[in-house]
Amino acid sequence: MSYTGWIIITGILVGVTCGINGSLLVLRKTAMLADAISHTVLLGIVGAFFITQTLHGIPMLIGAAVVGLLTAYLVETLNQKGVQKDASIGVIFTSLFALAVVLLSFIGSQVHLDTEHALMGEIAFVPWNRFVLHGIDLGPKAVWMLSTVLLISLTVIFLFYKQIKISTFDHHYAILIGIPVGFIHYLLMTLVSLSTVASFNSVGAILVVAMLIVPGATAYLLSDRFINVILLSGLIGGLSAILGYWSAIQLNVSIAGAMATTTGLFFMLAFLFHREGLVIKYFRHRLRSQ
């Protein structure tokens, strides 16, 4: 496959994976946890490097998943102790991310990982980091990692679809009928953590946050069915990656930035033109007044 093809595939996988998992956070009204986790997983990546001296493969995913769960747990704990939810997210997010930045200074020049790389990423370098098995080139490592996480996410959502749906819309009823609400919550946080770290090295935290939140918010405007929101979120994320890459090439700008901007454009179109959007309401009012 061509250099361009791998970049587009990577962008689509980021959009679909983050879009699907992020839509669940949007529906559960915990979208800003995605912002927190997408930054605090840097601590898991740095911690995994100190232990294994590598930034690739399973150790990085495990480190990110552990810190993602820790972030969700600490936010819930502070919230239960009387701290407001948004304040809890702010405290944990800034503290763990700042700790990760401090620890990065101890790594020095051993690896190419710094705060600019963590925030912005560089998807254009993805095709050069190859996965070679027994002398056979199987393509970029990022594609394999993202594909694996997407498969895991789809499997979990399929297996626990009923439990996720009920606990999302009626927390107390879910507890009443015996659904392990806490387990479902942390399971979803694990998926978000895995999605984040799989995308992190390729596109950076900014695009990860955009893909986790904006496609889900857009899909929520377009449909009120649970399954439709999930599917639309993945579709919008994938389309944003394709159109974002095309616009970045045309305008000679940041690829990740263009993809994130495209998600915002999709949201704006949905906000204006969905069935209760401003434009539709305006024309309805004009028709009624005639």
XYZ file of N, CA and C in Angstrom, residues 6 9-18 20-21 61 131 138-155 194-195 197-199 202:
117
model
N -1.578 4.415 3.910
C -1.391 4.039 5.313
C -1.800 5.167 6.251
N -5.639 5.234 6.329
C -6.153 4.093 7.099
C -5.957 4.321 8.595
N -4.783 4.839 8.975
C -4.530 5.126 10.383
C -5.522 6.155 10.910
N -5.747 7.218 10.141
C -6.704 8.246 10.546
C -8.107 7.693 10.693
N -8.521 6.838 9.753
C -9.854 6.230 9.821
C -9.983 5.353 11.065
N -8.950 4.562 11.350
C -8.992 3.691 12.526
C -9.070 4.503 13.814
N -8.326 5.617 13.864
C -8.407 6.499 15.032
C -9.822 7.058 15.169
N -10.379 7.544 14.040
C -11.711 8.138 14.063
C -12.791 7.147 14.472
N -12.744 5.945 13.910
C -13.767 4.938 14.200
C -13.638 4.427 15.639
N -12.412 4.093 16.051
C -12.194 3.553 17.397
C -12.560 4.562 18.472
N -12.022 5.763 18.358
C -12.314 6.794 19.356
C -13.768 7.258 19.269
N -16.487 5.513 18.385
C -17.381 4.521 18.991
C -17.302 4.558 20.513
N -16.084 4.515 21.050
C -15.932 4.511 22.503
C -16.316 5.856 23.116
N 0.267 -0.427 26.393
C -1.182 -0.546 26.518
C -1.594 -0.816 27.965
N 5.912 -2.950 11.321
C 5.817 -4.188 12.088
C 6.371 -5.310 11.214
N 4.688 -6.347 7.652
C 3.236 -6.448 7.759
C 2.538 -5.090 7.822
N 3.301 -4.023 7.628
C 2.696 -2.694 7.641
C 3.020 -1.924 8.912
N 2.513 -0.717 9.052
C 2.796 0.117 10.232
C 2.287 -0.508 11.527
N 3.066 -0.328 12.597
C 2.666 -0.848 13.903
C 1.378 -0.182 14.395
N 1.223 1.103 14.091
C 0.043 1.831 14.555
C -1.247 1.226 14.009
N -1.204 0.770 12.755
C -2.392 0.171 12.134
C -2.771 -1.115 12.865
N -1.778 -1.919 13.184
C -2.048 -3.171 13.894
C -2.578 -2.909 15.304
N -1.979 -1.940 15.989
C -2.417 -1.636 17.352
C -3.845 -1.095 17.362
N -4.137 -0.174 16.455
C -5.476 0.401 16.380
C -6.511 -0.636 15.965
N -6.156 -1.502 15.038
C -7.073 -2.561 14.602
C -7.401 -3.502 15.754
N -6.379 -3.820 16.562
C -6.583 -4.705 17.712
C -7.522 -4.073 18.732
N -7.283 -2.798 19.027
C -8.126 -2.098 20.003
C -9.557 -1.955 19.485
N -9.712 -1.691 18.196
C -11.054 -1.591 17.609
C -11.782 -2.923 17.719
N -11.093 -4.019 17.445
C -11.697 -5.343 17.559
C -12.103 -5.632 19.002
N -11.243 -5.289 19.949
C -11.561 -5.485 21.365
C -12.791 -4.658 21.755
N -12.831 -3.410 21.304
C -13.952 -2.522 21.630
C -15.265 -3.059 21.090
N -15.259 -3.480 19.825
C -16.483 -4.012 19.219
C -16.938 -5.284 19.919
N -15.984 -6.120 20.318
C -16.322 -7.364 21.014
C -16.957 -7.075 22.369
N -7.408 2.351 26.256
C -6.755 1.619 25.173
C -6.853 2.379 23.857
N -8.021 2.954 23.591
C -8.202 3.737 22.366
C -7.263 4.935 22.352
N -4.310 5.395 24.014
C -2.884 5.108 23.868
C -2.567 4.537 22.491
N -3.516 3.809 21.901
C -3.293 3.291 20.548
C -3.219 4.425 19.536
N -3.933 5.516 19.814
C -3.956 6.667 18.908
C -2.910 7.713 19.268
N 0.415 8.332 17.325
C 0.229 8.702 15.922
C -0.289 10.117 15.750
